[in-house]
Coordinates of C-alpha atoms in Angstrom, one line a residue:
M1 CA -21.9 2.1 -13.2
T2 CA -21.8 0.4 -9.8
H3 CA -22.0 -3.3 -9.3
C4 CA -23.0 -5.5 -6.4
F5 CA -21.7 -9.0 -5.5
V6 CA -24.4 -11.7 -5.4
L7 CA -24.7 -15.0 -3.4
D8 CA -27.5 -17.5 -3.6
A9 CA -29.3 -19.1 -0.6
Q10 CA -26.6 -21.8 -0.4
G11 CA -23.8 -19.2 -0.4
R12 CA -22.7 -20.0 -4.0
K13 CA -21.0 -17.1 -5.8
L14 CA -23.0 -15.7 -8.8
S15 CA -22.1 -13.0 -11.3
P16 CA -22.2 -9.4 -10.0
T17 CA -25.3 -7.3 -10.8
K18 CA -26.0 -3.6 -10.8
E19 CA -26.6 -2.0 -7.4
K20 CA -30.0 -0.6 -8.5
R21 CA -31.1 -4.1 -9.4
A22 CA -29.8 -5.3 -6.0
W23 CA -31.8 -2.7 -4.1
Y24 CA -34.9 -3.7 -6.1
L25 CA -34.5 -7.3 -5.1
I26 CA -34.1 -6.3 -1.4
R27 CA -37.3 -4.2 -1.6
K28 CA -39.2 -7.1 -3.1
Q29 CA -37.8 -9.3 -0.3
K30 CA -36.1 -11.6 -2.8
A31 CA -32.7 -10.9 -1.3
I32 CA -31.1 -9.7 1.9
L33 CA -28.2 -7.3 2.5
K34 CA -25.1 -9.1 3.6
C35 CA -22.6 -6.3 3.4
K36 CA -23.0 -2.6 2.6
F37 CA -19.4 -1.6 1.9
P38 CA -18.9 -3.0 -0.7
M39 CA -22.5 -4.1 -1.4
V40 CA -23.2 -7.8 -1.2
I41 CA -26.6 -9.4 -1.3
Q42 CA -27.8 -13.0 -0.8
L43 CA -30.8 -14.3 -2.6
V44 CA -33.5 -16.1 -0.6
R45 CA -33.7 -18.8 -3.2
E46 CA -31.3 -21.4 -4.4
V47 CA -30.2 -21.0 -8.0
P48 CA -30.0 -24.3 -10.0
E49 CA -26.6 -25.3 -11.2
E50 CA -27.5 -25.0 -14.9
E51 CA -28.7 -21.4 -14.4
I52 CA -25.4 -20.1 -12.9
D53 CA -23.4 -17.8 -15.2
T54 CA -19.9 -19.1 -15.5
T55 CA -18.4 -16.4 -17.7
P56 CA -14.7 -15.9 -16.5
I57 CA -13.9 -13.1 -14.1
H58 CA -10.3 -11.8 -14.0
L59 CA -8.6 -10.2 -11.0
G60 CA -5.8 -7.7 -11.8
I61 CA -3.3 -6.5 -9.2
D62 CA -1.0 -3.5 -9.6
D63 CA 1.5 -4.0 -6.7
G64 CA 3.3 -1.1 -5.2
S65 CA 5.2 0.1 -2.1
K66 CA 2.6 2.6 -0.8
L67 CA -0.5 1.9 -2.9
A68 CA -1.7 -1.2 -4.7
G69 CA -4.4 -1.2 -7.3
I70 CA -6.9 -4.1 -7.6
A71 CA -9.8 -4.7 -10.0
L72 CA -12.2 -7.3 -11.3
V73 CA -13.2 -7.5 -15.0
Q74 CA -15.8 -10.0 -16.3
E75 CA -15.3 -11.4 -19.7
C76 CA -18.6 -11.1 -21.6
G77 CA -19.7 -12.2 -25.1
T78 CA -20.2 -8.7 -26.5
E79 CA -18.4 -6.3 -24.2
N80 CA -16.1 -6.9 -21.2
K81 CA -17.2 -5.0 -18.1
P82 CA -15.2 -3.9 -15.0
V83 CA -17.3 -4.8 -11.9
F84 CA -15.0 -3.5 -9.2
K85 CA -11.9 -1.4 -8.8
G86 CA -10.0 0.1 -5.8
T87 CA -6.8 1.2 -4.3
I88 CA -5.3 -0.5 -1.3
E89 CA -3.5 1.9 1.1
L90 CA -0.5 0.0 2.5
R91 CA 1.0 0.8 5.9
I92 CA 4.4 2.5 5.9
D93 CA 4.9 3.0 9.6
V94 CA 5.8 -0.6 10.5
K95 CA 9.5 -0.1 10.4
E96 CA 9.4 2.9 12.7
K97 CA 7.2 1.0 15.1
L98 CA 9.5 -2.0 15.2
A99 CA 12.4 0.3 15.8
V100 CA 10.6 1.8 18.8
R101 CA 9.7 -1.6 20.2
R102 CA 13.3 -2.7 19.7
G103 CA 14.5 0.3 21.7
H104 CA 12.1 -0.5 24.6
R105 CA 13.2 -4.2 24.6
R106 CA 16.9 -3.4 24.7
Y107 CA 16.4 -0.8 27.4
R108 CA 14.5 -3.3 29.5
R109 CA 17.1 -6.0 29.0
Q110 CA 20.0 -3.7 29.9
H111 CA 18.4 -2.9 33.2
K112 CA 18.0 -6.5 34.2
K113 CA 20.8 -8.2 36.2
Y114 CA 22.6 -11.4 35.3
R115 CA 21.4 -11.5 31.7
P116 CA 24.0 -12.4 29.1
A117 CA 23.8 -10.7 25.7
R118 CA 21.6 -12.5 23.2
F119 CA 23.1 -11.1 20.0
D120 CA 21.7 -12.8 16.9
N121 CA 20.2 -15.9 18.4
R122 CA 16.6 -15.2 17.4
S123 CA 15.5 -18.1 15.2
S124 CA 12.9 -16.0 13.3
S125 CA 15.6 -13.6 12.1
R126 CA 17.9 -16.3 10.8
K127 CA 15.5 -18.7 9.0
E128 CA 15.9 -19.1 5.3
G129 CA 13.6 -17.2 3.1
R130 CA 12.6 -14.7 5.8
I131 CA 10.9 -11.5 4.7
P132 CA 11.3 -8.3 6.8
P133 CA 8.1 -7.5 8.7
S134 CA 7.8 -4.1 7.0
I135 CA 7.7 -5.9 3.6
R136 CA 5.6 -8.9 4.5
Q137 CA 2.8 -6.9 6.0
K138 CA 2.3 -5.1 2.7
K139 CA 2.0 -8.4 0.8
D140 CA -0.3 -9.8 3.5
S141 CA -2.5 -6.7 3.1
V142 CA -3.0 -7.4 -0.6
L143 CA -3.7 -11.1 0.2
R144 CA -6.2 -10.1 2.9
V145 CA -8.2 -8.1 0.3
V146 CA -8.0 -10.8 -2.3
R147 CA -9.2 -13.5 0.1
Q148 CA -12.1 -11.3 1.2
L149 CA -13.2 -10.8 -2.4
T150 CA -13.1 -14.6 -3.0
K151 CA -15.8 -14.9 -0.4
W152 CA -18.1 -12.8 -2.5
V153 CA -17.2 -13.4 -6.1
R154 CA -15.6 -16.2 -8.1
I155 CA -12.1 -15.5 -9.5
D156 CA -11.1 -17.6 -12.4
Q157 CA -7.7 -16.1 -13.1
I158 CA -5.3 -13.6 -11.4
F159 CA -3.1 -11.2 -13.3
L160 CA -0.2 -9.6 -11.5
E161 CA 2.2 -7.0 -12.8
D162 CA 5.7 -8.5 -12.2
V163 CA 8.3 -5.9 -11.2
L164 CA 11.7 -6.4 -12.8
I165 CA 14.0 -3.7 -11.6
D166 CA 17.8 -3.9 -11.4
N167 CA 18.3 -1.9 -8.2
R168 CA 22.1 -2.3 -8.3
A169 CA 22.3 -1.0 -11.9
L170 CA 20.2 2.0 -11.0
E171 CA 22.3 2.7 -7.9
K172 CA 25.7 2.4 -9.5
G173 CA 24.7 4.2 -12.7
Y174 CA 26.0 1.3 -14.9
K175 CA 25.4 -2.4 -15.5
P176 CA 27.5 -4.2 -12.8
Y177 CA 29.5 -7.3 -13.4
R178 CA 28.0 -10.6 -12.3
W179 CA 30.4 -10.8 -9.3
E180 CA 29.5 -7.3 -8.2
Y181 CA 25.9 -8.4 -7.3
Q182 CA 27.5 -10.6 -4.6
Q183 CA 29.2 -7.7 -2.9
R184 CA 27.7 -5.7 -0.1
N185 CA 25.4 -2.9 -1.2
R186 CA 27.4 0.1 -0.1
L187 CA 29.4 2.9 -1.7
D188 CA 32.5 1.3 -3.3
E189 CA 35.8 2.8 -4.3
N190 CA 35.0 2.7 -8.0
I191 CA 32.1 5.1 -7.7
R192 CA 34.0 7.3 -5.3
K193 CA 36.9 7.6 -7.8
A194 CA 34.5 8.2 -10.7
A195 CA 32.9 11.1 -8.8
I196 CA 36.3 12.7 -8.1
L197 CA 37.4 12.2 -11.7
R198 CA 34.2 13.7 -13.0
D199 CA 34.7 16.8 -10.8
R200 CA 38.4 16.9 -11.8
N201 CA 39.7 16.6 -8.3
T202 CA 38.3 20.0 -7.4
C203 CA 36.0 21.1 -4.6
Q204 CA 32.7 22.0 -6.1
D205 CA 32.0 24.5 -3.4
C206 CA 35.1 26.6 -2.9
G207 CA 37.2 25.5 -5.9
A208 CA 40.2 24.3 -3.9
T209 CA 42.4 21.7 -5.6
N210 CA 45.6 21.1 -3.5
T211 CA 43.8 19.6 -0.5
R212 CA 42.2 16.4 0.7
M213 CA 39.0 15.6 -1.3
E214 CA 35.9 13.8 0.1
V215 CA 32.9 12.5 -1.7
H216 CA 29.6 13.9 -0.3
H217 CA 26.1 12.5 -0.6
I218 CA 23.9 15.4 -1.8
T219 CA 20.8 13.7 -0.4
P220 CA 22.2 12.0 2.7
R221 CA 21.8 8.3 3.3
R222 CA 19.7 8.8 6.4
L223 CA 17.1 10.4 4.1
H224 CA 17.3 7.5 1.7
G225 CA 19.8 9.1 -0.7
S226 CA 21.4 6.6 -3.0
D227 CA 25.0 5.7 -3.7
S228 CA 24.6 6.6 -7.4
I229 CA 27.1 8.9 -9.0
H230 CA 24.1 11.2 -9.7
N231 CA 23.9 11.8 -5.9
L232 CA 27.6 12.3 -5.2
I233 CA 29.8 15.5 -5.4
T234 CA 33.4 16.2 -4.5
L235 CA 34.1 18.6 -1.6
C236 CA 37.2 19.5 0.4
S237 CA 37.2 18.4 4.0
K238 CA 36.5 22.0 5.3
C239 CA 33.4 22.5 3.0
H240 CA 32.2 19.0 3.8
E241 CA 32.4 19.7 7.5
K242 CA 30.7 23.1 7.1
I243 CA 27.5 21.7 5.6
A244 CA 27.1 18.7 8.0
G245 CA 23.5 18.6 9.2
E246 CA 22.4 21.1 6.6
E247 CA 22.6 19.0 3.5
L248 CA 19.2 19.8 2.1
L249 CA 19.9 23.5 2.2
H250 CA 22.6 23.0 -0.4
S251 CA 21.1 20.1 -2.4
Q252 CA 19.6 22.0 -5.3
R253 CA 22.8 24.0 -5.8
F254 CA 24.9 20.9 -5.9
Y255 CA 22.5 19.0 -8.2
Q256 CA 22.7 21.9 -10.7
K257 CA 26.5 21.8 -10.7
I258 CA 26.8 18.1 -11.5
K259 CA 23.5 18.0 -13.5
G260 CA 22.3 15.2 -11.2
K261 CA 19.1 14.4 -9.4
S262 CA 17.8 12.8 -6.3
I263 CA 17.0 9.1 -6.9
S264 CA 15.4 6.9 -4.2
F265 CA 15.3 3.2 -4.7
R266 CA 13.3 2.5 -1.5
D267 CA 10.0 2.1 -3.2
A268 CA 11.4 -0.1 -6.0
M269 CA 13.2 -2.4 -3.4
H270 CA 10.0 -2.7 -1.4
V271 CA 8.1 -3.9 -4.4
M272 CA 10.9 -6.3 -5.5
Q273 CA 11.2 -7.9 -2.0
G274 CA 8.6 -10.4 -1.1
K275 CA 7.2 -10.7 -4.6
T276 CA 7.9 -14.5 -4.7
Y277 CA 6.0 -14.8 -1.4
L278 CA 3.1 -12.9 -2.9
Q279 CA 3.1 -14.9 -6.2
K280 CA 3.2 -18.3 -4.3
A281 CA 0.2 -17.3 -2.1
L282 CA -1.8 -16.0 -5.1
R283 CA -1.3 -19.3 -7.0
E284 CA -3.0 -21.1 -4.2
I285 CA -6.1 -19.0 -4.8
A286 CA -6.4 -19.1 -8.6
P287 CA -4.2 -19.6 -11.7
L288 CA -1.7 -16.8 -11.8
N289 CA -0.5 -14.9 -14.9
L290 CA 2.4 -12.4 -14.8
T291 CA 2.6 -9.3 -17.0
T292 CA 5.0 -6.4 -17.1
G293 CA 4.8 -2.6 -16.6
G294 CA 5.6 -2.0 -20.2
D295 CA 2.7 -4.0 -21.4
T296 CA 0.4 -2.3 -19.0
A297 CA 1.5 1.2 -20.1
N298 CA 1.1 0.4 -23.8
K299 CA -2.4 -1.1 -23.4
R300 CA -3.4 1.9 -21.2
I301 CA -2.3 4.3 -23.9
D302 CA -3.9 2.3 -26.7
W303 CA -7.2 2.0 -24.9
D304 CA -7.1 5.7 -23.9
I305 CA -7.5 5.0 -20.1
E306 CA -6.4 7.5 -17.5
K307 CA -3.4 6.4 -15.4
T308 CA -4.3 5.5 -11.8
H309 CA -3.4 2.5 -9.7
A310 CA -7.0 1.2 -10.0
N311 CA -7.2 1.8 -13.7
D312 CA -3.9 0.1 -14.2
S313 CA -5.2 -3.0 -12.5
I314 CA -8.2 -3.0 -14.9
V315 CA -5.7 -3.0 -17.8
I316 CA -3.6 -5.8 -16.2
C317 CA -6.7 -8.1 -16.3
N318 CA -5.9 -8.4 -20.1
L319 CA -9.5 -7.8 -21.2
R320 CA -10.1 -4.8 -23.3
V321 CA -12.6 -2.3 -21.9
N322 CA -13.9 1.1 -23.0
P323 CA -12.6 4.2 -21.2
E324 CA -16.2 5.1 -20.2
Q325 CA -16.5 1.8 -18.3
C326 CA -13.5 2.7 -16.1
E327 CA -15.4 5.7 -14.7
M328 CA -16.9 3.7 -11.9
K329 CA -16.8 3.8 -8.1
D330 CA -13.2 3.8 -6.9
W331 CA -12.8 2.2 -3.5
V332 CA -10.1 3.2 -1.0
I333 CA -9.3 0.0 0.8
K334 CA -7.6 0.1 4.2
P335 CA -6.7 -3.3 5.8
M336 CA -6.5 -2.5 9.5
K337 CA -4.7 -4.3 12.3
K338 CA -6.7 -7.3 13.5
R339 CA -6.1 -6.5 17.2
S340 CA -7.0 -3.2 18.8
S341 CA -4.9 -1.8 21.6
K342 CA -7.7 0.5 22.8
K343 CA -8.9 -0.2 26.4
I344 CA -12.4 1.2 25.8
K345 CA -14.2 -0.7 23.0
S346 CA -17.7 0.8 23.1
A347 CA -19.7 3.8 24.5
N348 CA -23.3 4.7 24.0
G349 CA -23.8 1.9 21.4
I350 CA -20.8 3.1 19.3
Y351 CA -17.8 0.8 19.0
H352 CA -14.2 1.6 18.4
R353 CA -13.5 1.6 14.6
D354 CA -17.1 2.0 13.7
F355 CA -17.9 3.8 10.4
V356 CA -20.2 6.8 11.3
R357 CA -21.6 10.0 10.1
Y358 CA -21.3 13.1 12.3
T359 CA -23.9 15.9 11.6
K360 CA -23.2 19.4 12.9
R361 CA -25.9 21.9 14.0
N362 CA -25.6 23.8 10.7
G363 CA -26.3 20.6 8.7
E364 CA -22.7 19.9 7.6
S365 CA -21.7 16.3 8.1
Y366 CA -18.5 14.2 8.2
I367 CA -18.0 10.6 7.2
A368 CA -15.4 9.1 9.5
Y369 CA -14.3 6.1 11.6
I370 CA -14.0 6.1 15.4
T371 CA -10.4 6.1 16.7
A372 CA -11.0 6.8 20.5
L373 CA -13.9 6.8 22.9
Y374 CA -14.4 8.8 26.1
P375 CA -17.6 7.5 27.8
E376 CA -17.2 9.6 30.9
R377 CA -17.8 12.7 28.8
N378 CA -19.8 11.0 26.0
Q379 CA -17.2 12.1 23.4
C380 CA -15.0 10.5 20.8
N381 CA -12.1 11.0 18.4
M382 CA -12.7 10.4 14.6
T383 CA -10.6 10.3 11.4
T384 CA -12.4 11.3 8.2
I385 CA -11.9 9.4 5.0
D386 CA -9.8 12.4 3.8
G387 CA -7.4 11.9 6.8
K388 CA -8.7 14.9 8.9
V389 CA -8.5 14.2 12.7
L390 CA -11.5 15.3 14.7
K391 CA -11.0 15.3 18.5
R392 CA -13.6 15.3 21.4
Y393 CA -16.8 15.3 19.3
G394 CA -20.1 14.4 21.0
L395 CA -21.5 10.9 20.5
S396 CA -25.1 12.2 20.5
R397 CA -24.7 13.5 16.9
L398 CA -23.3 10.2 15.5
S399 CA -25.3 7.9 13.2
L400 CA -23.8 4.4 12.6
L401 CA -23.3 3.7 8.9
W402 CA -21.6 0.2 9.1
R403 CA -19.9 -1.9 11.7
F404 CA -16.2 -2.3 11.1
N405 CA -14.9 -5.8 10.1
R406 CA -11.1 -5.7 9.8
I407 CA -11.1 -3.8 6.4
Y408 CA -12.3 -0.3 5.6
W409 CA -14.0 0.0 2.2
L410 CA -14.2 3.8 1.5
I411 CA -15.3 5.6 -1.6
N412 CA -12.7 7.9 -3.1
S413 CA -13.8 11.4 -2.2
N414 CA -12.5 12.6 -5.7
E415 CA -15.2 10.6 -7.3
G416 CA -17.9 13.0 -6.2
G417 CA -21.2 12.3 -4.7
E418 CA -21.6 10.7 -1.2
S419 CA -18.2 9.6 0.2
W420 CA -18.1 6.6 2.5

């Protein structure tokens, strides 16, 4: 079942309807198509206030570090119905891009004469409540999608899964004292001694005892290895020096010896950071209700719903639905940068970032969006919705599906049928 958002002639938001019904209204010239992905129609007549359906519509958000689920469920008298679900793909390359930009900036400054060192005098990096750009852009991506949906459909309540993770307890392997939370987040002497005592002051590689012992990160910190005791092993200085730069080649062997495992807290920390900023912004849109991951998991199991980010967001809406109703169109949502750095914006009627279909001579076709244009050779580069990069394809075989408008709304290719 696929639903369509509906507006009246005055732009007032009505209850969603089925897509088949929407196309029928367009054919009968009772409505016009406002947006195709996702489908939004506007009626040619104004609907009286007393005829407008006011049944509540809940918005559920399953926040994450790489993917975030979002869904709309309408509360009905007989049976609640999901009207929209999707998965937001969050950018994970911002930190690396900022590091490259910082390197260019420092290189340029070092090659200028008579410039004193600036150190930490940037006001934006010292202001209270500042969120790192790599974290804030993820929260802003979720807010951009929510604000776009509010233009098409009314949202009476928002339900957000509140993440409550004690990162320090996970990292240390025990519940820290209150004063330990105020200490810097690095490997301390207690965990170092605990690892050496666990290994009985013996090198776990060569078995040496009467020598200087060192504590080694099995998964190194540069690869986001934690300071947990489950990621530490005791080695002598010679063995420690021998495996430098080749840690991953020995990781499985070391994990088996200490019965430990690789634990990364990066995703948990990214979800925890900035959640107050996200909650404050959502409260300005609609009343906000917080739930927990345990409640979501229990309801999903009780309702016999498959676990995905989009389905979890349906469950978070706190309105019971049938599992069959969750088998609907699953949108892949990609909020893009507002500004494009491409110098060539259009060629042969095709614009950069346009959503197109490329048809080959054998009849095979690709659904993709334009990433580069070469007007001198009438060619382009594309990226398919599956992530495949196509370079130097001819513009003559392209057909425009929809003009890009800051957010890509793509159908999950795993859903079957036509993918765009």
